[in-house]
Amino acid sequence: QVQLVESGGDSVQAGGSLRLSCAASGYRYSNYCMAWFRQRPGEKREGIARMNSDGGGSYYADSVKGRFTISQDYAKNMVYLQMNSLKPEDTAMYYCAARVGYCYRVSEPQENYNYWGQGTQVTVSS
């Protein structure tokens, strides 16, 4: 059973940066697709970044491409989301998620993922 715990959410001004962290444990298989989703009030959860746990391939939603970067620290079993040039529309609850297998190149719905963290709130003010 994979456990995921996010941290790093905060309130920042537009144009600022934040780094979200996801501590992962309980891996049983050789490869997982690690992802970050976000959910604004009243909206569906949106996948914004994902990468394979073996380091091969990372994919981004158009809304964050060029501003957000997903990365991993294999020694610490950590997954990060570096968020730069933040906008008010980035305000959301951010979730770390995982599933067994390689990430698809096309966007994946939240239903594909069976491991989730509790979420961390990011608020961007104008």
PDB file of C-alpha atoms in Angstrom:
ATOM      1  CA  GLN A   1       0.000   0.000   0.000  1.00  0.00           C
ATOM      2  CA  VAL A   2       1.498   3.308  -1.117  1.00  0.00           C
ATOM      3  CA  GLN A   3       1.160   6.213   1.303  1.00  0.00           C
ATOM      4  CA  LEU A   4       1.502   9.794   0.116  1.00  0.00           C
ATOM      5  CA  VAL A   5       1.800  12.902   2.274  1.00  0.00           C
ATOM      6  CA  GLU A   6       1.905  16.374   0.723  1.00  0.00           C
ATOM      7  CA  SER A   7       3.311  19.538   2.242  1.00  0.00           C
ATOM      8  CA  GLY A   8       4.393  22.989   1.179  1.00  0.00           C
ATOM      9  CA  GLY A   9       1.101  24.683   0.394  1.00  0.00           C
ATOM     10  CA  ASP A  10       0.888  28.346   1.346  1.00  0.00           C
ATOM     11  CA  SER A  11      -0.540  31.741   0.436  1.00  0.00           C
ATOM     12  CA  VAL A  12       1.588  33.749  -1.997  1.00  0.00           C
ATOM     13  CA  GLN A  13       1.226  36.754  -4.249  1.00  0.00           C
ATOM     14  CA  ALA A  14       0.905  36.480  -8.000  1.00  0.00           C
ATOM     15  CA  GLY A  15       4.283  36.035  -9.646  1.00  0.00           C
ATOM     16  CA  GLY A  16       5.690  34.194  -6.664  1.00  0.00           C
ATOM     17  CA  SER A  17       6.941  30.625  -6.329  1.00  0.00           C
ATOM     18  CA  LEU A  18       6.231  27.605  -4.160  1.00  0.00           C
ATOM     19  CA  ARG A  19       7.584  24.099  -3.971  1.00  0.00           C
ATOM     20  CA  LEU A  20       5.203  21.325  -2.993  1.00  0.00           C
ATOM     21  CA  SER A  21       6.574  18.093  -1.573  1.00  0.00           C
ATOM     22  CA  CYS A  22       5.118  14.596  -1.525  1.00  0.00           C
ATOM     23  CA  ALA A  23       6.625  11.979   0.783  1.00  0.00           C
ATOM     24  CA  ALA A  24       5.992   8.515  -0.621  1.00  0.00           C
ATOM     25  CA  SER A  25       6.302   5.152   1.088  1.00  0.00           C
ATOM     26  CA  GLY A  26       5.127   1.575   0.682  1.00  0.00           C
ATOM     27  CA  TYR A  27       6.299   0.961  -2.882  1.00  0.00           C
ATOM     28  CA  ARG A  28       5.872  -2.686  -3.900  1.00  0.00           C
ATOM     29  CA  TYR A  29       6.396  -2.563  -7.678  1.00  0.00           C
ATOM     30  CA  SER A  30       9.250  -1.408  -9.847  1.00  0.00           C
ATOM     31  CA  ASN A  31       7.510   1.513 -11.496  1.00  0.00           C
ATOM     32  CA  TYR A  32       4.758   3.944 -10.691  1.00  0.00           C
ATOM     33  CA  CYS A  33       3.312   6.950 -12.430  1.00  0.00           C
ATOM     34  CA  MET A  34       3.620   9.811  -9.912  1.00  0.00           C
ATOM     35  CA  ALA A  35       1.315  12.752 -10.505  1.00  0.00           C
ATOM     36  CA  TRP A  36       0.145  16.073  -9.177  1.00  0.00           C
ATOM     37  CA  PHE A  37      -3.510  17.025  -9.454  1.00  0.00           C
ATOM     38  CA  ARG A  38      -5.311  20.142  -8.346  1.00  0.00           C
ATOM     39  CA  GLN A  39      -8.916  20.895  -7.573  1.00  0.00           C
ATOM     40  CA  ARG A  40     -10.557  24.284  -7.500  1.00  0.00           C
ATOM     41  CA  PRO A  41     -13.844  24.696  -5.579  1.00  0.00           C
ATOM     42  CA  GLY A  42     -16.739  23.310  -7.579  1.00  0.00           C
ATOM     43  CA  GLU A  43     -14.510  21.809 -10.264  1.00  0.00           C
ATOM     44  CA  LYS A  44     -13.212  18.350 -11.105  1.00  0.00           C
ATOM     45  CA  ARG A  45      -9.736  17.336 -10.068  1.00  0.00           C
ATOM     46  CA  GLU A  46      -7.286  18.265 -12.850  1.00  0.00           C
ATOM     47  CA  GLY A  47      -4.062  16.441 -13.590  1.00  0.00           C
ATOM     48  CA  ILE A  48      -1.296  18.996 -14.057  1.00  0.00           C
ATOM     49  CA  ALA A  49       1.992  17.064 -14.001  1.00  0.00           C
ATOM     50  CA  ARG A  50       3.159  13.460 -13.916  1.00  0.00           C
ATOM     51  CA  MET A  51       6.341  11.488 -14.258  1.00  0.00           C
ATOM     52  CA  ASN A  52       7.498   7.891 -14.078  1.00  0.00           C
ATOM     53  CA  SER A  53       9.109   6.826 -10.830  1.00  0.00           C
ATOM     54  CA  ASP A  54      12.071   5.471 -12.811  1.00  0.00           C
ATOM     55  CA  GLY A  55      12.701   8.975 -14.104  1.00  0.00           C
ATOM     56  CA  GLY A  56      11.649   8.390 -17.684  1.00  0.00           C
ATOM     57  CA  GLY A  57       9.214  10.916 -19.096  1.00  0.00           C
ATOM     58  CA  SER A  58       7.382  13.869 -17.568  1.00  0.00           C
ATOM     59  CA  TYR A  59       4.204  15.442 -18.859  1.00  0.00           C
ATOM     60  CA  TYR A  60       2.366  18.659 -18.110  1.00  0.00           C
ATOM     61  CA  ALA A  61      -1.022  20.218 -18.629  1.00  0.00           C
ATOM     62  CA  ASP A  62      -0.985  23.209 -20.968  1.00  0.00           C
ATOM     63  CA  SER A  63      -2.135  25.423 -18.105  1.00  0.00           C
ATOM     64  CA  VAL A  64       1.134  24.910 -16.210  1.00  0.00           C
ATOM     65  CA  LYS A  65       3.647  24.035 -18.933  1.00  0.00           C
ATOM     66  CA  GLY A  66       6.738  26.215 -18.685  1.00  0.00           C
ATOM     67  CA  ARG A  67       5.882  27.349 -15.141  1.00  0.00           C
ATOM     68  CA  PHE A  68       5.698  24.120 -13.110  1.00  0.00           C
ATOM     69  CA  THR A  69       8.268  21.332 -12.877  1.00  0.00           C
ATOM     70  CA  ILE A  70       7.798  17.866 -11.409  1.00  0.00           C
ATOM     71  CA  SER A  71      10.863  16.111 -10.035  1.00  0.00           C
ATOM     72  CA  GLN A  72      11.913  13.332  -7.692  1.00  0.00           C
ATOM     73  CA  ASP A  73      14.538  12.642  -5.067  1.00  0.00           C
ATOM     74  CA  TYR A  74      14.942   8.874  -5.256  1.00  0.00           C
ATOM     75  CA  ALA A  75      17.073   8.607  -2.155  1.00  0.00           C
ATOM     76  CA  LYS A  76      14.409  10.311  -0.052  1.00  0.00           C
ATOM     77  CA  ASN A  77      11.346   8.879  -1.853  1.00  0.00           C
ATOM     78  CA  MET A  78      10.123  12.416  -2.448  1.00  0.00           C
ATOM     79  CA  VAL A  79       8.212  13.906  -5.365  1.00  0.00           C
ATOM     80  CA  TYR A  80       8.235  17.673  -5.830  1.00  0.00           C
ATOM     81  CA  LEU A  81       6.262  20.253  -7.764  1.00  0.00           C
ATOM     82  CA  GLN A  82       8.153  23.493  -8.301  1.00  0.00           C
ATOM     83  CA  MET A  83       5.647  26.208  -9.154  1.00  0.00           C
ATOM     84  CA  ASN A  84       6.903  29.500 -10.584  1.00  0.00           C
ATOM     85  CA  SER A  85       5.144  32.581 -11.943  1.00  0.00           C
ATOM     86  CA  LEU A  86       2.052  31.710  -9.941  1.00  0.00           C
ATOM     87  CA  LYS A  87      -1.284  33.161 -11.001  1.00  0.00           C
ATOM     88  CA  PRO A  88      -4.526  33.643  -9.041  1.00  0.00           C
ATOM     89  CA  GLU A  89      -6.070  30.881 -11.155  1.00  0.00           C
ATOM     90  CA  ASP A  90      -3.521  28.452  -9.696  1.00  0.00           C
ATOM     91  CA  THR A  91      -5.382  28.726  -6.390  1.00  0.00           C
ATOM     92  CA  ALA A  92      -6.537  25.191  -5.549  1.00  0.00           C
ATOM     93  CA  MET A  93      -6.050  22.176  -3.346  1.00  0.00           C
ATOM     94  CA  TYR A  94      -3.076  20.239  -4.698  1.00  0.00           C
ATOM     95  CA  TYR A  95      -2.871  16.456  -4.449  1.00  0.00           C
ATOM     96  CA  CYS A  96      -0.098  13.956  -4.981  1.00  0.00           C
ATOM     97  CA  ALA A  97      -1.245  10.712  -6.624  1.00  0.00           C
ATOM     98  CA  ALA A  98       0.252   7.439  -7.792  1.00  0.00           C
ATOM     99  CA  ARG A  99      -0.661   4.334  -9.743  1.00  0.00           C
ATOM    100  CA  VAL A 100       1.265   1.253 -10.840  1.00  0.00           C
ATOM    101  CA  GLY A 101       2.732   1.359 -14.330  1.00  0.00           C
ATOM    102  CA  TYR A 102       4.086   3.947 -16.734  1.00  0.00           C
ATOM    103  CA  CYS A 103       2.486   7.333 -17.265  1.00  0.00           C
ATOM    104  CA  TYR A 104       0.508   7.839 -20.450  1.00  0.00           C
ATOM    105  CA  ARG A 105       1.540  10.649 -22.764  1.00  0.00           C
ATOM    106  CA  VAL A 106      -2.043  11.902 -22.909  1.00  0.00           C
ATOM    107  CA  SER A 107      -3.740  13.373 -19.860  1.00  0.00           C
ATOM    108  CA  GLU A 108      -5.187  10.895 -17.415  1.00  0.00           C
ATOM    109  CA  PRO A 109      -8.329  11.249 -15.305  1.00  0.00           C
ATOM    110  CA  GLN A 110      -8.209  11.004 -11.546  1.00  0.00           C
ATOM    111  CA  GLU A 111      -9.981   7.643 -11.732  1.00  0.00           C
ATOM    112  CA  ASN A 112      -6.777   6.088 -13.100  1.00  0.00           C
ATOM    113  CA  TYR A 113      -4.997   6.687  -9.788  1.00  0.00           C
ATOM    114  CA  ASN A 114      -5.609   4.617  -6.696  1.00  0.00           C
ATOM    115  CA  TYR A 115      -3.191   6.212  -4.240  1.00  0.00           C
ATOM    116  CA  TRP A 116      -3.768   9.772  -3.015  1.00  0.00           C
ATOM    117  CA  GLY A 117      -2.427  12.160  -0.438  1.00  0.00           C
ATOM    118  CA  GLN A 118      -4.610  14.356   1.733  1.00  0.00           C
ATOM    119  CA  GLY A 119      -3.905  17.525  -0.243  1.00  0.00           C
ATOM    120  CA  THR A 120      -2.211  20.845   0.459  1.00  0.00           C
ATOM    121  CA  GLN A 121      -3.796  24.258  -0.164  1.00  0.00           C
ATOM    122  CA  VAL A 122      -2.216  26.829  -2.462  1.00  0.00           C
ATOM    123  CA  THR A 123      -3.685  30.331  -2.528  1.00  0.00           C
ATOM    124  CA  VAL A 124      -2.402  32.954  -4.942  1.00  0.00           C
ATOM    125  CA  SER A 125      -3.538  36.543  -4.458  1.00  0.00           C
ATOM    126  CA  SER A 126      -3.432  39.249  -7.099  1.00  0.00           C
TER     127      SER A 126
END
